[in-house]
Amino acid sequence: MLFIVYSSAFNTIIPSKLVSKLVDLGLETSICSWIFDFLTGRPQVVRISSHTSSSPILNTGTPQGCTYDCAAKHSSNVIFKYADDTTILGLIMDDNETAYREEVKALSSWCQDNNLSQRQQN
C-alpha cells in the first residue's frame, strides 16, 4: 500500500489540459469553454481587516474539492482518490510485485504529465 499526498494539487492544474480531457470524454464544447473561462483570468484577493492585497490574475488551478482522472492499470491494484490524496492498494501474490511496481511507475508518470508533485513529509 502506498499513500501519496500531492503538494498544491488544486493550484497546479493546467486548465487547457483539463479541458482537453473533458472534450475527449465527450463533454459539449460550450460547457468546456465555460469551464476554461471559469478557470482562467481569475483575480484573487486576500483581505484581512481593512487591508487588501493586490489582485493577481490566476491562470492555473481549480476550486478545492475537484478530483482527477488517474486509474489503475492492473486488475490486481486499486487506486483510491480523494481531493489531493491518493492510495494505491495492490494484491501481491507468490512474491510477484511486478503489477504493483508498474502501477507505481504509471502513477508517477501520470503525475508528471499532469503537473503534480508529492508533498514532502518531514
PDB file of C-alpha atoms in Angstrom:
ATOM      1  CA  MET A   1       0.000   0.000   0.000  1.00  0.00           C
ATOM      2  CA  LEU A   2       1.335   3.421  -0.968  1.00  0.00           C
ATOM      3  CA  PHE A   3      -0.076   6.706   0.364  1.00  0.00           C
ATOM      4  CA  ILE A   4       0.516   9.904  -1.641  1.00  0.00           C
ATOM      5  CA  VAL A   5      -0.344  13.479  -0.714  1.00  0.00           C
ATOM      6  CA  TYR A   6       0.132  15.969  -3.522  1.00  0.00           C
ATOM      7  CA  SER A   7       1.710  19.346  -3.000  1.00  0.00           C
ATOM      8  CA  SER A   8      -0.563  22.243  -4.034  1.00  0.00           C
ATOM      9  CA  ALA A   9      -2.685  19.871  -6.114  1.00  0.00           C
ATOM     10  CA  PHE A  10      -5.503  22.328  -6.730  1.00  0.00           C
ATOM     11  CA  ASN A  11      -3.117  25.138  -7.647  1.00  0.00           C
ATOM     12  CA  THR A  12      -1.208  23.214 -10.307  1.00  0.00           C
ATOM     13  CA  ILE A  13      -3.985  22.070 -12.633  1.00  0.00           C
ATOM     14  CA  ILE A  14      -3.491  23.430 -16.137  1.00  0.00           C
ATOM     15  CA  PRO A  15      -6.935  24.419 -17.476  1.00  0.00           C
ATOM     16  CA  SER A  16      -6.109  23.678 -21.130  1.00  0.00           C
ATOM     17  CA  LYS A  17      -5.119  20.082 -20.237  1.00  0.00           C
ATOM     18  CA  LEU A  18      -8.272  19.669 -18.169  1.00  0.00           C
ATOM     19  CA  VAL A  19     -10.490  20.960 -20.967  1.00  0.00           C
ATOM     20  CA  SER A  20      -8.762  18.685 -23.477  1.00  0.00           C
ATOM     21  CA  LYS A  21      -9.584  15.691 -21.270  1.00  0.00           C
ATOM     22  CA  LEU A  22     -13.198  16.841 -20.915  1.00  0.00           C
ATOM     23  CA  VAL A  23     -13.511  17.108 -24.708  1.00  0.00           C
ATOM     24  CA  ASP A  24     -12.082  13.580 -25.034  1.00  0.00           C
ATOM     25  CA  LEU A  25     -14.769  12.396 -22.600  1.00  0.00           C
ATOM     26  CA  GLY A  26     -17.444  13.854 -24.890  1.00  0.00           C
ATOM     27  CA  LEU A  27     -18.448  16.955 -22.927  1.00  0.00           C
ATOM     28  CA  GLU A  28     -20.100  19.622 -25.072  1.00  0.00           C
ATOM     29  CA  THR A  29     -17.779  22.297 -26.436  1.00  0.00           C
ATOM     30  CA  SER A  30     -19.841  25.124 -24.915  1.00  0.00           C
ATOM     31  CA  ILE A  31     -19.504  23.604 -21.436  1.00  0.00           C
ATOM     32  CA  CYS A  32     -15.776  23.059 -21.925  1.00  0.00           C
ATOM     33  CA  SER A  33     -15.400  26.702 -22.970  1.00  0.00           C
ATOM     34  CA  TRP A  34     -17.322  27.837 -19.890  1.00  0.00           C
ATOM     35  CA  ILE A  35     -15.074  25.732 -17.616  1.00  0.00           C
ATOM     36  CA  PHE A  36     -11.937  27.096 -19.308  1.00  0.00           C
ATOM     37  CA  ASP A  37     -13.197  30.674 -18.914  1.00  0.00           C
ATOM     38  CA  PHE A  38     -14.047  29.994 -15.259  1.00  0.00           C
ATOM     39  CA  LEU A  39     -10.556  28.654 -14.509  1.00  0.00           C
ATOM     40  CA  THR A  40      -8.522  31.303 -16.356  1.00  0.00           C
ATOM     41  CA  GLY A  41      -8.158  35.005 -15.802  1.00  0.00           C
ATOM     42  CA  ARG A  42      -9.492  34.817 -12.224  1.00  0.00           C
ATOM     43  CA  PRO A  43      -8.497  37.644  -9.888  1.00  0.00           C
ATOM     44  CA  GLN A  44      -7.569  36.649  -6.338  1.00  0.00           C
ATOM     45  CA  VAL A  45      -7.625  38.998  -3.373  1.00  0.00           C
ATOM     46  CA  VAL A  46      -6.786  38.474   0.297  1.00  0.00           C
ATOM     47  CA  ARG A  47      -8.469  40.766   2.800  1.00  0.00           C
ATOM     48  CA  ILE A  48      -7.544  40.996   6.485  1.00  0.00           C
ATOM     49  CA  SER A  49      -9.478  43.604   8.423  1.00  0.00           C
ATOM     50  CA  SER A  50      -9.141  46.819   6.429  1.00  0.00           C
ATOM     51  CA  HIS A  51      -6.072  45.662   4.470  1.00  0.00           C
ATOM     52  CA  THR A  52      -6.487  44.283   0.952  1.00  0.00           C
ATOM     53  CA  SER A  53      -3.768  42.650  -1.119  1.00  0.00           C
ATOM     54  CA  SER A  54      -3.041  43.362  -4.737  1.00  0.00           C
ATOM     55  CA  SER A  55      -5.134  41.361  -7.181  1.00  0.00           C
ATOM     56  CA  PRO A  56      -3.035  38.946  -9.269  1.00  0.00           C
ATOM     57  CA  ILE A  57      -4.724  37.143 -12.167  1.00  0.00           C
ATOM     58  CA  LEU A  58      -4.692  33.331 -11.878  1.00  0.00           C
ATOM     59  CA  ASN A  59      -4.495  31.068 -14.919  1.00  0.00           C
ATOM     60  CA  THR A  60      -3.899  27.724 -13.197  1.00  0.00           C
ATOM     61  CA  GLY A  61      -5.694  25.756 -10.529  1.00  0.00           C
ATOM     62  CA  THR A  62      -9.244  24.740  -9.702  1.00  0.00           C
ATOM     63  CA  PRO A  63     -11.530  25.206  -6.728  1.00  0.00           C
ATOM     64  CA  GLN A  64     -10.749  22.722  -3.944  1.00  0.00           C
ATOM     65  CA  GLY A  65     -12.803  19.546  -3.883  1.00  0.00           C
ATOM     66  CA  CYS A  66     -12.170  18.511  -7.503  1.00  0.00           C
ATOM     67  CA  THR A  67     -10.810  15.050  -8.253  1.00  0.00           C
ATOM     68  CA  TYR A  68      -8.587  13.778 -11.032  1.00  0.00           C
ATOM     69  CA  ASP A  69      -8.622  11.061 -13.657  1.00  0.00           C
ATOM     70  CA  CYS A  70      -5.825   8.590 -12.962  1.00  0.00           C
ATOM     71  CA  ALA A  71      -6.944   4.955 -12.958  1.00  0.00           C
ATOM     72  CA  ALA A  72      -5.377   1.597 -12.104  1.00  0.00           C
ATOM     73  CA  LYS A  73      -3.622  -0.160 -14.981  1.00  0.00           C
ATOM     74  CA  HIS A  74      -3.756  -3.657 -13.449  1.00  0.00           C
ATOM     75  CA  SER A  75      -6.814  -5.502 -12.130  1.00  0.00           C
ATOM     76  CA  SER A  76      -4.860  -6.603  -9.036  1.00  0.00           C
ATOM     77  CA  ASN A  77      -4.476  -2.954  -7.970  1.00  0.00           C
ATOM     78  CA  VAL A  78      -6.938  -0.305  -6.846  1.00  0.00           C
ATOM     79  CA  ILE A  79      -6.371   3.446  -6.718  1.00  0.00           C
ATOM     80  CA  PHE A  80      -8.377   5.353  -4.116  1.00  0.00           C
ATOM     81  CA  LYS A  81      -8.601   9.096  -4.750  1.00  0.00           C
ATOM     82  CA  TYR A  82      -9.878  11.903  -2.581  1.00  0.00           C
ATOM     83  CA  ALA A  83      -9.084  15.528  -3.329  1.00  0.00           C
ATOM     84  CA  ASP A  84      -5.281  15.770  -3.061  1.00  0.00           C
ATOM     85  CA  ASP A  85      -4.703  12.315  -1.534  1.00  0.00           C
ATOM     86  CA  THR A  86      -4.143   9.037  -3.379  1.00  0.00           C
ATOM     87  CA  THR A  87      -3.679   5.492  -2.131  1.00  0.00           C
ATOM     88  CA  ILE A  88      -2.539   2.580  -4.280  1.00  0.00           C
ATOM     89  CA  LEU A  89      -3.567  -0.798  -2.912  1.00  0.00           C
ATOM     90  CA  GLY A  90      -2.002  -3.767  -4.671  1.00  0.00           C
ATOM     91  CA  LEU A  91      -2.505  -7.501  -4.322  1.00  0.00           C
ATOM     92  CA  ILE A  92       0.896  -9.213  -4.369  1.00  0.00           C
ATOM     93  CA  MET A  93       0.712 -12.951  -4.942  1.00  0.00           C
ATOM     94  CA  ASP A  94       3.525 -15.517  -4.915  1.00  0.00           C
ATOM     95  CA  ASP A  95       6.065 -12.777  -4.098  1.00  0.00           C
ATOM     96  CA  ASN A  96       5.439 -11.206  -7.527  1.00  0.00           C
ATOM     97  CA  GLU A  97       5.376  -7.408  -7.114  1.00  0.00           C
ATOM     98  CA  THR A  98       5.574  -6.649 -10.846  1.00  0.00           C
ATOM     99  CA  ALA A  99       2.000  -5.329 -11.305  1.00  0.00           C
ATOM    100  CA  TYR A 100       2.226  -3.198  -8.163  1.00  0.00           C
ATOM    101  CA  ARG A 101       5.574  -1.696  -9.139  1.00  0.00           C
ATOM    102  CA  GLU A 102       4.310  -0.981 -12.666  1.00  0.00           C
ATOM    103  CA  GLU A 103       1.285   0.741 -11.103  1.00  0.00           C
ATOM    104  CA  VAL A 104       3.519   2.992  -9.015  1.00  0.00           C
ATOM    105  CA  LYS A 105       5.610   3.867 -12.090  1.00  0.00           C
ATOM    106  CA  ALA A 106       2.469   4.567 -14.145  1.00  0.00           C
ATOM    107  CA  LEU A 107       1.083   6.841 -11.431  1.00  0.00           C
ATOM    108  CA  SER A 108       4.417   8.639 -11.217  1.00  0.00           C
ATOM    109  CA  SER A 109       4.340   9.277 -14.984  1.00  0.00           C
ATOM    110  CA  TRP A 110       0.710  10.402 -14.784  1.00  0.00           C
ATOM    111  CA  CYS A 111       1.671  12.884 -12.052  1.00  0.00           C
ATOM    112  CA  GLN A 112       4.492  14.313 -14.171  1.00  0.00           C
ATOM    113  CA  ASP A 113       2.183  14.647 -17.187  1.00  0.00           C
ATOM    114  CA  ASN A 114      -0.391  16.448 -15.045  1.00  0.00           C
ATOM    115  CA  ASN A 115       1.900  18.837 -13.179  1.00  0.00           C
ATOM    116  CA  LEU A 116       1.540  17.143  -9.764  1.00  0.00           C
ATOM    117  CA  SER A 117       4.320  16.586  -7.256  1.00  0.00           C
ATOM    118  CA  GLN A 118       4.339  14.776  -3.941  1.00  0.00           C
ATOM    119  CA  ARG A 119       4.284  16.790  -0.753  1.00  0.00           C
ATOM    120  CA  GLN A 120       7.472  16.167   1.198  1.00  0.00           C
ATOM    121  CA  GLN A 121       6.817  14.785   4.683  1.00  0.00           C
ATOM    122  CA  ASN A 122       9.237  15.712   7.467  1.00  0.00           C
TER     123      ASN A 122
END
